[in-house]
């Protein structure tokens, strides 16, 4: 499995190699599972607090459809169902001390 940083590609050429799409593969499903964010499809109920100055964008750009926001003093408490991934960890850590009380509760996959 490989992810390419498209913004770093300087040139490309046509290859004679062939490719067969795996049966049942869906690019949308692959993305929805967080594979491009280095996740493995496992979802969590994420809760964290973020300083209002750093988290105000989350009022417009939700992490998930079920996102909930609660004001607690000078912070927002955010609750959302998201794919647990390396990208999520990197994103949370990028806020430094502005993020606290991070909690991930794994969601058990439904039996179909």
PDB file of N, CA and C in Angstrom:
ATOM      1  N   UNK A   1       0.851  -1.165   0.000  1.00  0.00           N
ATOM      2  CA  UNK A   1       0.000   0.000   0.000  1.00  0.00           C
ATOM      3  C   UNK A   1       0.900   1.231   0.000  1.00  0.00           C
ATOM      4  N   UNK A   2       0.558   2.193  -0.849  1.00  0.00           N
ATOM      5  CA  UNK A   2       1.408   3.376  -0.995  1.00  0.00           C
ATOM      6  C   UNK A   2       0.536   4.598  -1.251  1.00  0.00           C
ATOM      7  N   UNK A   3       0.896   5.704  -0.630  1.00  0.00           N
ATOM      8  CA  UNK A   3       0.218   6.966  -0.877  1.00  0.00           C
ATOM      9  C   UNK A   3       1.237   7.924  -1.471  1.00  0.00           C
ATOM     10  N   UNK A   4       0.857   8.603  -2.534  1.00  0.00           N
ATOM     11  CA  UNK A   4       1.766   9.529  -3.200  1.00  0.00           C
ATOM     12  C   UNK A   4       1.441  10.964  -2.821  1.00  0.00           C
ATOM     13  N   UNK A   5       2.480  11.754  -2.618  1.00  0.00           N
ATOM     14  CA  UNK A   5       2.308  13.188  -2.373  1.00  0.00           C
ATOM     15  C   UNK A   5       2.275  13.861  -3.745  1.00  0.00           C
ATOM     16  N   UNK A   6       1.071  14.016  -4.304  1.00  0.00           N
ATOM     17  CA  UNK A   6       0.931  14.527  -5.666  1.00  0.00           C
ATOM     18  C   UNK A   6       1.570  15.893  -5.867  1.00  0.00           C
ATOM     19  N   UNK A   7       1.571  16.723  -4.838  1.00  0.00           N
ATOM     20  CA  UNK A   7       2.146  18.061  -4.980  1.00  0.00           C
ATOM     21  C   UNK A   7       3.672  18.016  -5.126  1.00  0.00           C
ATOM     22  N   UNK A   8       4.272  16.864  -4.893  1.00  0.00           N
ATOM     23  CA  UNK A   8       5.724  16.745  -5.030  1.00  0.00           C
ATOM     24  C   UNK A   8       6.146  16.116  -6.358  1.00  0.00           C
ATOM     25  N   UNK A   9       5.207  15.655  -7.150  1.00  0.00           N
ATOM     26  CA  UNK A   9       5.528  15.035  -8.433  1.00  0.00           C
ATOM     27  C   UNK A   9       5.843  16.133  -9.440  1.00  0.00           C
ATOM     28  N   UNK A  10       7.008  16.017 -10.059  1.00  0.00           N
ATOM     29  CA  UNK A  10       7.463  17.036 -11.003  1.00  0.00           C
ATOM     30  C   UNK A  10       7.106  16.647 -12.432  1.00  0.00           C
ATOM     31  N   UNK A  11       7.189  15.363 -12.746  1.00  0.00           N
ATOM     32  CA  UNK A  11       6.847  14.917 -14.098  1.00  0.00           C
ATOM     33  C   UNK A  11       6.369  13.464 -14.031  1.00  0.00           C
ATOM     34  N   UNK A  12       5.761  13.032 -15.132  1.00  0.00           N
ATOM     35  CA  UNK A  12       5.258  11.665 -15.219  1.00  0.00           C
ATOM     36  C   UNK A  12       5.291  11.234 -16.678  1.00  0.00           C
ATOM     37  N   UNK A  13       5.261   9.936 -16.895  1.00  0.00           N
ATOM     38  CA  UNK A  13       5.191   9.428 -18.261  1.00  0.00           C
ATOM     39  C   UNK A  13       4.272   8.209 -18.296  1.00  0.00           C
ATOM     40  N   UNK A  14       3.789   7.905 -19.488  1.00  0.00           N
ATOM     41  CA  UNK A  14       2.874   6.783 -19.672  1.00  0.00           C
ATOM     42  C   UNK A  14       3.643   5.480 -19.542  1.00  0.00           C
ATOM     43  N   UNK A  15       3.055   4.547 -18.827  1.00  0.00           N
ATOM     44  CA  UNK A  15       3.673   3.241 -18.617  1.00  0.00           C
ATOM     45  C   UNK A  15       2.943   2.189 -19.440  1.00  0.00           C
ATOM     46  N   UNK A  16       3.630   1.121 -19.749  1.00  0.00           N
ATOM     47  CA  UNK A  16       2.998   0.012 -20.473  1.00  0.00           C
ATOM     48  C   UNK A  16       2.486  -1.050 -19.500  1.00  0.00           C
ATOM     49  N   UNK A  17       2.660  -0.808 -18.194  1.00  0.00           N
ATOM     50  CA  UNK A  17       2.176  -1.761 -17.203  1.00  0.00           C
ATOM     51  C   UNK A  17       0.653  -1.746 -17.179  1.00  0.00           C
ATOM     52  N   UNK A  18       0.068  -2.906 -16.945  1.00  0.00           N
ATOM     53  CA  UNK A  18      -1.387  -2.987 -16.854  1.00  0.00           C
ATOM     54  C   UNK A  18      -1.797  -3.122 -15.396  1.00  0.00           C
ATOM     55  N   UNK A  19      -3.064  -2.883 -15.155  1.00  0.00           N
ATOM     56  CA  UNK A  19      -3.589  -2.933 -13.794  1.00  0.00           C
ATOM     57  C   UNK A  19      -5.006  -3.458 -13.834  1.00  0.00           C
ATOM     58  N   UNK A  20      -5.313  -4.384 -12.941  1.00  0.00           N
ATOM     59  CA  UNK A  20      -6.687  -4.854 -12.791  1.00  0.00           C
ATOM     60  C   UNK A  20      -7.193  -4.416 -11.432  1.00  0.00           C
ATOM     61  N   UNK A  21      -8.295  -3.665 -11.453  1.00  0.00           N
ATOM     62  CA  UNK A  21      -8.900  -3.205 -10.200  1.00  0.00           C
ATOM     63  C   UNK A  21      -9.398  -4.426  -9.426  1.00  0.00           C
ATOM     64  N   UNK A  22      -9.044  -4.522  -8.148  1.00  0.00           N
ATOM     65  CA  UNK A  22      -9.536  -5.654  -7.351  1.00  0.00           C
ATOM     66  C   UNK A  22     -11.059  -5.662  -7.310  1.00  0.00           C
ATOM     67  N   UNK A  23     -11.643  -6.843  -7.381  1.00  0.00           N
ATOM     68  CA  UNK A  23     -13.100  -6.955  -7.325  1.00  0.00           C
ATOM     69  C   UNK A  23     -13.602  -6.371  -6.018  1.00  0.00           C
ATOM     70  N   UNK A  24     -14.653  -5.597  -6.111  1.00  0.00           N
ATOM     71  CA  UNK A  24     -15.269  -5.020  -4.931  1.00  0.00           C
ATOM     72  C   UNK A  24     -14.569  -3.777  -4.400  1.00  0.00           C
ATOM     73  N   UNK A  25     -13.481  -3.340  -5.051  1.00  0.00           N
ATOM     74  CA  UNK A  25     -12.767  -2.157  -4.565  1.00  0.00           C
ATOM     75  C   UNK A  25     -13.557  -0.895  -4.863  1.00  0.00           C
ATOM     76  N   UNK A  26     -13.652  -0.026  -3.870  1.00  0.00           N
ATOM     77  CA  UNK A  26     -14.312   1.268  -4.030  1.00  0.00           C
ATOM     78  C   UNK A  26     -13.378   2.346  -3.490  1.00  0.00           C
ATOM     79  N   UNK A  27     -12.986   3.262  -4.343  1.00  0.00           N
ATOM     80  CA  UNK A  27     -12.109   4.352  -3.915  1.00  0.00           C
ATOM     81  C   UNK A  27     -12.795   5.192  -2.848  1.00  0.00           C
ATOM     82  N   UNK A  28     -14.101   5.416  -2.979  1.00  0.00           N
ATOM     83  CA  UNK A  28     -14.837   6.195  -1.977  1.00  0.00           C
ATOM     84  C   UNK A  28     -14.791   5.504  -0.625  1.00  0.00           C
ATOM     85  N   UNK A  29     -15.009   4.185  -0.596  1.00  0.00           N
ATOM     86  CA  UNK A  29     -14.973   3.433   0.661  1.00  0.00           C
ATOM     87  C   UNK A  29     -13.564   3.475   1.257  1.00  0.00           C
ATOM     88  N   UNK A  30     -12.559   3.338   0.414  1.00  0.00           N
ATOM     89  CA  UNK A  30     -11.167   3.387   0.848  1.00  0.00           C
ATOM     90  C   UNK A  30     -10.883   4.722   1.544  1.00  0.00           C
ATOM     91  N   UNK A  31     -11.351   5.811   0.945  1.00  0.00           N
ATOM     92  CA  UNK A  31     -11.163   7.135   1.528  1.00  0.00           C
ATOM     93  C   UNK A  31     -11.990   7.297   2.807  1.00  0.00           C
ATOM     94  N   UNK A  32     -13.233   6.830   2.779  1.00  0.00           N
ATOM     95  CA  UNK A  32     -14.098   6.927   3.957  1.00  0.00           C
ATOM     96  C   UNK A  32     -13.519   6.193   5.161  1.00  0.00           C
ATOM     97  N   UNK A  33     -12.740   5.149   4.906  1.00  0.00           N
ATOM     98  CA  UNK A  33     -12.109   4.381   5.982  1.00  0.00           C
ATOM     99  C   UNK A  33     -10.842   5.049   6.508  1.00  0.00           C
ATOM    100  N   UNK A  34     -10.498   6.206   5.951  1.00  0.00           N
ATOM    101  CA  UNK A  34      -9.330   6.941   6.430  1.00  0.00           C
ATOM    102  C   UNK A  34      -8.004   6.394   5.956  1.00  0.00           C
ATOM    103  N   UNK A  35      -8.019   5.610   4.902  1.00  0.00           N
ATOM    104  CA  UNK A  35      -6.775   4.975   4.430  1.00  0.00           C
ATOM    105  C   UNK A  35      -5.758   6.006   3.947  1.00  0.00           C
ATOM    106  N   UNK A  36      -6.224   7.105   3.363  1.00  0.00           N
ATOM    107  CA  UNK A  36      -5.282   8.132   2.914  1.00  0.00           C
ATOM    108  C   UNK A  36      -4.690   8.890   4.094  1.00  0.00           C
ATOM    109  N   UNK A  37      -5.323   8.823   5.253  1.00  0.00           N
ATOM    110  CA  UNK A  37      -4.806   9.439   6.470  1.00  0.00           C
ATOM    111  C   UNK A  37      -4.044   8.446   7.322  1.00  0.00           C
ATOM    112  N   UNK A  38      -3.643   7.329   6.709  1.00  0.00           N
ATOM    113  CA  UNK A  38      -2.864   6.282   7.360  1.00  0.00           C
ATOM    114  C   UNK A  38      -3.636   5.625   8.500  1.00  0.00           C
ATOM    115  N   UNK A  39      -4.928   5.431   8.271  1.00  0.00           N
ATOM    116  CA  UNK A  39      -5.761   4.694   9.210  1.00  0.00           C
ATOM    117  C   UNK A  39      -6.083   3.327   8.651  1.00  0.00           C
ATOM    118  N   UNK A  40      -6.735   2.527   9.450  1.00  0.00           N
ATOM    119  CA  UNK A  40      -7.098   1.189   8.978  1.00  0.00           C
ATOM    120  C   UNK A  40      -8.608   0.975   8.984  1.00  0.00           C
ATOM    121  N   UNK A  41      -9.354   2.067   9.017  1.00  0.00           N
ATOM    122  CA  UNK A  41     -10.799   1.971   8.940  1.00  0.00           C
ATOM    123  C   UNK A  41     -11.501   1.915  10.277  1.00  0.00           C
ATOM    124  N   UNK A  42     -10.754   1.794  11.369  1.00  0.00           N
ATOM    125  CA  UNK A  42     -11.384   1.704  12.687  1.00  0.00           C
ATOM    126  C   UNK A  42     -11.829   3.086  13.141  1.00  0.00           C
ATOM    127  N   UNK A  43     -13.091   3.164  13.559  1.00  0.00           N
ATOM    128  CA  UNK A  43     -13.641   4.443  14.011  1.00  0.00           C
ATOM    129  C   UNK A  43     -13.649   4.517  15.530  1.00  0.00           C
ATOM    130  N   UNK A  44     -13.611   5.759  16.021  1.00  0.00           N
ATOM    131  CA  UNK A  44     -13.655   6.025  17.456  1.00  0.00           C
ATOM    132  C   UNK A  44     -14.610   7.172  17.723  1.00  0.00           C
ATOM    133  N   UNK A  45     -15.146   7.187  18.943  1.00  0.00           N
ATOM    134  CA  UNK A  45     -15.849   8.365  19.430  1.00  0.00           C
ATOM    135  C   UNK A  45     -14.750   9.230  20.044  1.00  0.00           C
ATOM    136  N   UNK A  46     -14.453  10.350  19.421  1.00  0.00           N
ATOM    137  CA  UNK A  46     -13.381  11.246  19.858  1.00  0.00           C
ATOM    138  C   UNK A  46     -13.984  12.397  20.649  1.00  0.00           C
ATOM    139  N   UNK A  47     -13.381  12.682  21.787  1.00  0.00           N
ATOM    140  CA  UNK A  47     -13.755  13.841  22.591  1.00  0.00           C
ATOM    141  C   UNK A  47     -12.476  14.580  22.944  1.00  0.00           C
ATOM    142  N   UNK A  48     -12.497  15.893  22.811  1.00  0.00           N
ATOM    143  CA  UNK A  48     -11.340  16.691  23.224  1.00  0.00           C
ATOM    144  C   UNK A  48     -11.796  18.118  23.483  1.00  0.00           C
ATOM    145  N   UNK A  49     -10.958  18.847  24.183  1.00  0.00           N
ATOM    146  CA  UNK A  49     -11.186  20.275  24.396  1.00  0.00           C
ATOM    147  C   UNK A  49     -10.122  21.039  23.628  1.00  0.00           C
ATOM    148  N   UNK A  50     -10.549  22.178  23.092  1.00  0.00           N
ATOM    149  CA  UNK A  50      -9.627  23.015  22.330  1.00  0.00           C
ATOM    150  C   UNK A  50      -9.930  24.472  22.641  1.00  0.00           C
ATOM    151  N   UNK A  51      -8.875  25.261  22.809  1.00  0.00           N
ATOM    152  CA  UNK A  51      -9.052  26.688  23.052  1.00  0.00           C
ATOM    153  C   UNK A  51      -9.890  27.287  21.922  1.00  0.00           C
ATOM    154  N   UNK A  52     -10.776  28.203  22.261  1.00  0.00           N
ATOM    155  CA  UNK A  52     -11.672  28.792  21.273  1.00  0.00           C
ATOM    156  C   UNK A  52     -10.917  29.438  20.109  1.00  0.00           C
ATOM    157  N   UNK A  53      -9.785  30.088  20.413  1.00  0.00           N
ATOM    158  CA  UNK A  53      -9.012  30.733  19.355  1.00  0.00           C
ATOM    159  C   UNK A  53      -8.538  29.731  18.306  1.00  0.00           C
ATOM    160  N   UNK A  54      -8.209  28.526  18.735  1.00  0.00           N
ATOM    161  CA  UNK A  54      -7.696  27.505  17.828  1.00  0.00           C
ATOM    162  C   UNK A  54      -8.799  26.637  17.228  1.00  0.00           C
ATOM    163  N   UNK A  55      -9.945  26.549  17.883  1.00  0.00           N
ATOM    164  CA  UNK A  55     -10.982  25.627  17.452  1.00  0.00           C
ATOM    165  C   UNK A  55     -12.202  26.236  16.813  1.00  0.00           C
ATOM    166  N   UNK A  56     -12.213  27.545  16.620  1.00  0.00           N
ATOM    167  CA  UNK A  56     -13.420  28.184  16.071  1.00  0.00           C
ATOM    168  C   UNK A  56     -13.759  27.672  14.671  1.00  0.00           C
ATOM    169  N   UNK A  57     -12.762  27.243  13.912  1.00  0.00           N
ATOM    170  CA  UNK A  57     -13.022  26.725  12.565  1.00  0.00           C
ATOM    171  C   UNK A  57     -13.880  25.461  12.602  1.00  0.00           C
ATOM    172  N   UNK A  58     -13.862  24.752  13.738  1.00  0.00           N
ATOM    173  CA  UNK A  58     -14.642  23.519  13.840  1.00  0.00           C
ATOM    174  C   UNK A  58     -16.138  23.777  13.964  1.00  0.00           C
ATOM    175  N   UNK A  59     -16.515  25.020  14.153  1.00  0.00           N
ATOM    176  CA  UNK A  59     -17.930  25.366  14.164  1.00  0.00           C
ATOM    177  C   UNK A  59     -18.503  25.329  12.746  1.00  0.00           C
ATOM    178  N   UNK A  60     -17.678  25.620  11.761  1.00  0.00           N
ATOM    179  CA  UNK A  60     -18.109  25.602  10.357  1.00  0.00           C
ATOM    180  C   UNK A  60     -17.681  24.333   9.633  1.00  0.00           C
ATOM    181  N   UNK A  61     -16.469  23.868   9.914  1.00  0.00           N
ATOM    182  CA  UNK A  61     -15.916  22.702   9.231  1.00  0.00           C
ATOM    183  C   UNK A  61     -15.892  21.533  10.202  1.00  0.00           C
ATOM    184  N   UNK A  62     -16.981  20.789  10.202  1.00  0.00           N
ATOM    185  CA  UNK A  62     -17.152  19.707  11.166  1.00  0.00           C
ATOM    186  C   UNK A  62     -16.232  18.522  10.868  1.00  0.00           C
ATOM    187  N   UNK A  63     -15.841  17.850  11.949  1.00  0.00           N
ATOM    188  CA  UNK A  63     -15.053  16.628  11.815  1.00  0.00           C
ATOM    189  C   UNK A  63     -15.908  15.461  11.352  1.00  0.00           C
ATOM    190  N   UNK A  64     -17.205  15.493  11.668  1.00  0.00           N
ATOM    191  CA  UNK A  64     -18.133  14.434  11.276  1.00  0.00           C
ATOM    192  C   UNK A  64     -19.552  14.982  11.298  1.00  0.00           C
ATOM    193  N   UNK A  65     -20.461  14.212  10.728  1.00  0.00           N
ATOM    194  CA  UNK A  65     -21.867  14.612  10.699  1.00  0.00           C
ATOM    195  C   UNK A  65     -22.463  14.681  12.099  1.00  0.00           C
ATOM    196  N   UNK A  66     -21.959  13.839  13.004  1.00  0.00           N
ATOM    197  CA  UNK A  66     -22.524  13.793  14.357  1.00  0.00           C
ATOM    198  C   UNK A  66     -21.773  14.675  15.357  1.00  0.00           C
ATOM    199  N   UNK A  67     -20.922  15.565  14.847  1.00  0.00           N
ATOM    200  CA  UNK A  67     -20.130  16.413  15.745  1.00  0.00           C
ATOM    201  C   UNK A  67     -21.017  17.233  16.677  1.00  0.00           C
ATOM    202  N   UNK A  68     -20.605  17.281  17.936  1.00  0.00           N
ATOM    203  CA  UNK A  68     -21.268  18.116  18.936  1.00  0.00           C
ATOM    204  C   UNK A  68     -20.237  19.072  19.520  1.00  0.00           C
ATOM    205  N   UNK A  69     -20.661  20.300  19.782  1.00  0.00           N
ATOM    206  CA  UNK A  69     -19.775  21.318  20.355  1.00  0.00           C
ATOM    207  C   UNK A  69     -20.435  21.876  21.605  1.00  0.00           C
ATOM    208  N   UNK A  70     -19.643  21.954  22.659  1.00  0.00           N
ATOM    209  CA  UNK A  70     -20.128  22.518  23.925  1.00  0.00           C
ATOM    210  C   UNK A  70     -19.094  23.550  24.379  1.00  0.00           C
ATOM    211  N   UNK A  71     -19.568  24.727  24.788  1.00  0.00           N
ATOM    212  CA  UNK A  71     -18.656  25.750  25.297  1.00  0.00           C
ATOM    213  C   UNK A  71     -18.393  25.494  26.773  1.00  0.00           C
ATOM    214  N   UNK A  72     -17.104  25.472  27.122  1.00  0.00           N
ATOM    215  CA  UNK A  72     -16.683  25.320  28.513  1.00  0.00           C
ATOM    216  C   UNK A  72     -15.646  26.411  28.772  1.00  0.00           C
ATOM    217  N   UNK A  73     -16.081  27.510  29.341  1.00  0.00           N
ATOM    218  CA  UNK A  73     -15.174  28.633  29.589  1.00  0.00           C
ATOM    219  C   UNK A  73     -14.586  29.148  28.289  1.00  0.00           C
ATOM    220  N   UNK A  74     -13.266  29.150  28.204  1.00  0.00           N
ATOM    221  CA  UNK A  74     -12.560  29.633  27.013  1.00  0.00           C
ATOM    222  C   UNK A  74     -12.216  28.507  26.046  1.00  0.00           C
ATOM    223  N   UNK A  75     -12.895  27.372  26.214  1.00  0.00           N
ATOM    224  CA  UNK A  75     -12.650  26.222  25.342  1.00  0.00           C
ATOM    225  C   UNK A  75     -13.948  25.704  24.739  1.00  0.00           C
ATOM    226  N   UNK A  76     -13.791  24.955  23.663  1.00  0.00           N
ATOM    227  CA  UNK A  76     -14.873  24.162  23.110  1.00  0.00           C
ATOM    228  C   UNK A  76     -14.582  22.712  23.460  1.00  0.00           C
ATOM    229  N   UNK A  77     -15.623  21.982  23.830  1.00  0.00           N
ATOM    230  CA  UNK A  77     -15.490  20.532  23.940  1.00  0.00           C
ATOM    231  C   UNK A  77     -16.114  19.965  22.677  1.00  0.00           C
ATOM    232  N   UNK A  78     -15.319  19.199  21.956  1.00  0.00           N
ATOM    233  CA  UNK A  78     -15.741  18.634  20.682  1.00  0.00           C
ATOM    234  C   UNK A  78     -15.938  17.134  20.847  1.00  0.00           C
ATOM    235  N   UNK A  79     -17.068  16.639  20.337  1.00  0.00           N
ATOM    236  CA  UNK A  79     -17.333  15.202  20.300  1.00  0.00           C
ATOM    237  C   UNK A  79     -17.683  14.854  18.865  1.00  0.00           C
ATOM    238  N   UNK A  80     -17.050  13.818  18.326  1.00  0.00           N
ATOM    239  CA  UNK A  80     -17.304  13.426  16.939  1.00  0.00           C
ATOM    240  C   UNK A  80     -16.884  11.980  16.725  1.00  0.00           C
ATOM    241  N   UNK A  81     -17.528  11.323  15.794  1.00  0.00           N
ATOM    242  CA  UNK A  81     -17.139   9.983  15.392  1.00  0.00           C
ATOM    243  C   UNK A  81     -16.217  10.119  14.188  1.00  0.00           C
ATOM    244  N   UNK A  82     -14.989   9.638  14.328  1.00  0.00           N
ATOM    245  CA  UNK A  82     -13.987   9.799  13.272  1.00  0.00           C
ATOM    246  C   UNK A  82     -13.188   8.508  13.093  1.00  0.00           C
ATOM    247  N   UNK A  83     -12.484   8.427  11.980  1.00  0.00           N
ATOM    248  CA  UNK A  83     -11.568   7.319  11.760  1.00  0.00           C
ATOM    249  C   UNK A  83     -10.307   7.606  12.569  1.00  0.00           C
ATOM    250  N   UNK A  84      -9.871   6.634  13.350  1.00  0.00           N
ATOM    251  CA  UNK A  84      -8.643   6.781  14.127  1.00  0.00           C
ATOM    252  C   UNK A  84      -7.469   6.545  13.183  1.00  0.00           C
ATOM    253  N   UNK A  85      -6.592   7.515  13.089  1.00  0.00           N
ATOM    254  CA  UNK A  85      -5.502   7.409  12.116  1.00  0.00           C
ATOM    255  C   UNK A  85      -4.281   8.194  12.574  1.00  0.00           C
ATOM    256  N   UNK A  86      -3.178   7.949  11.910  1.00  0.00           N
ATOM    257  CA  UNK A  86      -1.960   8.706  12.182  1.00  0.00           C
ATOM    258  C   UNK A  86      -2.188  10.183  11.858  1.00  0.00           C
ATOM    259  N   UNK A  87      -2.958  10.460  10.822  1.00  0.00           N
ATOM    260  CA  UNK A  87      -3.237  11.844  10.451  1.00  0.00           C
ATOM    261  C   UNK A  87      -4.022  12.556  11.552  1.00  0.00           C
ATOM    262  N   UNK A  88      -4.978  11.855  12.152  1.00  0.00           N
ATOM    263  CA  UNK A  88      -5.739  12.433  13.268  1.00  0.00           C
ATOM    264  C   UNK A  88      -4.805  12.760  14.421  1.00  0.00           C
ATOM    265  N   UNK A  89      -3.921  11.851  14.767  1.00  0.00           N
ATOM    266  CA  UNK A  89      -2.964  12.081  15.862  1.00  0.00           C
ATOM    267  C   UNK A  89      -2.076  13.278  15.558  1.00  0.00           C
ATOM    268  N   UNK A  90      -1.577  13.344  14.336  1.00  0.00           N
ATOM    269  CA  UNK A  90      -0.718  14.458  13.913  1.00  0.00           C
ATOM    270  C   UNK A  90      -1.481  15.777  14.009  1.00  0.00           C
ATOM    271  N   UNK A  91      -2.752  15.772  13.569  1.00  0.00           N
ATOM    272  CA  UNK A  91      -3.576  16.975  13.586  1.00  0.00           C
ATOM    273  C   UNK A  91      -3.808  17.455  15.016  1.00  0.00           C
ATOM    274  N   UNK A  92      -4.170  16.545  15.922  1.00  0.00           N
ATOM    275  CA  UNK A  92      -4.395  16.916  17.317  1.00  0.00           C
ATOM    276  C   UNK A  92      -3.118  17.446  17.970  1.00  0.00           C
ATOM    277  N   UNK A  93      -2.007  16.764  17.739  1.00  0.00           N
ATOM    278  CA  UNK A  93      -0.736  17.179  18.340  1.00  0.00           C
ATOM    279  C   UNK A  93      -0.277  18.531  17.807  1.00  0.00           C
ATOM    280  N   UNK A  94      -0.695  18.856  16.605  1.00  0.00           N
ATOM    281  CA  UNK A  94      -0.301  20.125  15.990  1.00  0.00           C
ATOM    282  C   UNK A  94      -0.821  21.344  16.744  1.00  0.00           C
ATOM    283  N   UNK A  95      -1.841  21.163  17.565  1.00  0.00           N
ATOM    284  CA  UNK A  95      -2.380  22.272  18.345  1.00  0.00           C
ATOM    285  C   UNK A  95      -1.642  22.459  19.665  1.00  0.00           C
ATOM    286  N   UNK A  96      -0.743  21.556  19.994  1.00  0.00           N
ATOM    287  CA  UNK A  96       0.045  21.675  21.220  1.00  0.00           C
ATOM    288  C   UNK A  96      -0.834  21.776  22.457  1.00  0.00           C
ATOM    289  N   UNK A  97      -0.514  22.735  23.319  1.00  0.00           N
ATOM    290  CA  UNK A  97      -1.232  22.915  24.583  1.00  0.00           C
ATOM    291  C   UNK A  97      -2.663  23.440  24.412  1.00  0.00           C
ATOM    292  N   UNK A  98      -3.034  23.823  23.188  1.00  0.00           N
ATOM    293  CA  UNK A  98      -4.390  24.327  22.950  1.00  0.00           C
ATOM    294  C   UNK A  98      -5.421  23.195  22.989  1.00  0.00           C
ATOM    295  N   UNK A  99      -4.955  21.933  22.923  1.00  0.00           N
ATOM    296  CA  UNK A  99      -5.844  20.771  22.974  1.00  0.00           C
ATOM    297  C   UNK A  99      -5.578  20.000  24.256  1.00  0.00           C
ATOM    298  N   UNK A 100      -6.656  19.581  24.913  1.00  0.00           N
ATOM    299  CA  UNK A 100      -6.518  18.794  26.140  1.00  0.00           C
ATOM    300  C   UNK A 100      -7.693  17.828  26.260  1.00  0.00           C
ATOM    301  N   UNK A 101      -7.641  16.997  27.272  1.00  0.00           N
ATOM    302  CA  UNK A 101      -8.724  16.055  27.588  1.00  0.00           C
ATOM    303  C   UNK A 101      -9.099  15.178  26.391  1.00  0.00           C
ATOM    304  N   UNK A 102      -8.095  14.708  25.644  1.00  0.00           N
ATOM    305  CA  UNK A 102      -8.357  13.874  24.465  1.00  0.00           C
ATOM    306  C   UNK A 102      -8.739  12.466  24.922  1.00  0.00           C
ATOM    307  N   UNK A 103      -9.841  11.992  24.375  1.00  0.00           N
ATOM    308  CA  UNK A 103     -10.317  10.651  24.710  1.00  0.00           C
ATOM    309  C   UNK A 103     -10.841   9.990  23.442  1.00  0.00           C
ATOM    310  N   UNK A 104     -10.406   8.755  23.212  1.00  0.00           N
ATOM    311  CA  UNK A 104     -10.879   7.964  22.064  1.00  0.00           C
ATOM    312  C   UNK A 104     -11.545   6.702  22.602  1.00  0.00           C
ATOM    313  N   UNK A 105     -12.774   6.470  22.222  1.00  0.00           N
ATOM    314  CA  UNK A 105     -13.481   5.249  22.608  1.00  0.00           C
ATOM    315  C   UNK A 105     -13.718   4.449  21.332  1.00  0.00           C
ATOM    316  N   UNK A 106     -13.072   3.286  21.205  1.00  0.00           N
ATOM    317  CA  UNK A 106     -13.239   2.478  19.987  1.00  0.00           C
ATOM    318  C   UNK A 106     -14.692   2.094  19.745  1.00  0.00           C
ATOM    319  N   UNK A 107     -15.060   2.045  18.493  1.00  0.00           N
ATOM    320  CA  UNK A 107     -16.395   1.603  18.099  1.00  0.00           C
ATOM    321  C   UNK A 107     -16.253   0.203  17.541  1.00  0.00           C
ATOM    322  N   UNK A 108     -17.018  -0.687  18.075  1.00  0.00           N
ATOM    323  CA  UNK A 108     -16.980  -2.062  17.593  1.00  0.00           C
ATOM    324  C   UNK A 108     -17.709  -2.122  16.253  1.00  0.00           C
ATOM    325  N   UNK A 109     -17.097  -2.805  15.274  1.00  0.00           N
ATOM    326  CA  UNK A 109     -17.753  -2.906  13.960  1.00  0.00           C
ATOM    327  C   UNK A 109     -19.071  -3.660  14.067  1.00  0.00           C
ATOM    328  N   UNK A 110     -20.045  -3.227  13.277  1.00  0.00           N
ATOM    329  CA  UNK A 110     -21.341  -3.903  13.307  1.00  0.00           C
ATOM    330  C   UNK A 110     -21.246  -5.230  12.561  1.00  0.00           C
ATOM    331  N   UNK A 111     -21.975  -6.188  13.020  1.00  0.00           N
ATOM    332  CA  UNK A 111     -22.012  -7.506  12.398  1.00  0.00           C
ATOM    333  C   UNK A 111     -23.097  -7.492  11.334  1.00  0.00           C
ATOM    334  N   UNK A 112     -22.706  -7.801  10.105  1.00  0.00           N
ATOM    335  CA  UNK A 112     -23.673  -7.774   8.993  1.00  0.00           C
ATOM    336  C   UNK A 112     -24.075  -9.161   8.615  1.00  0.00           C
TER     337      UNK A 112
END
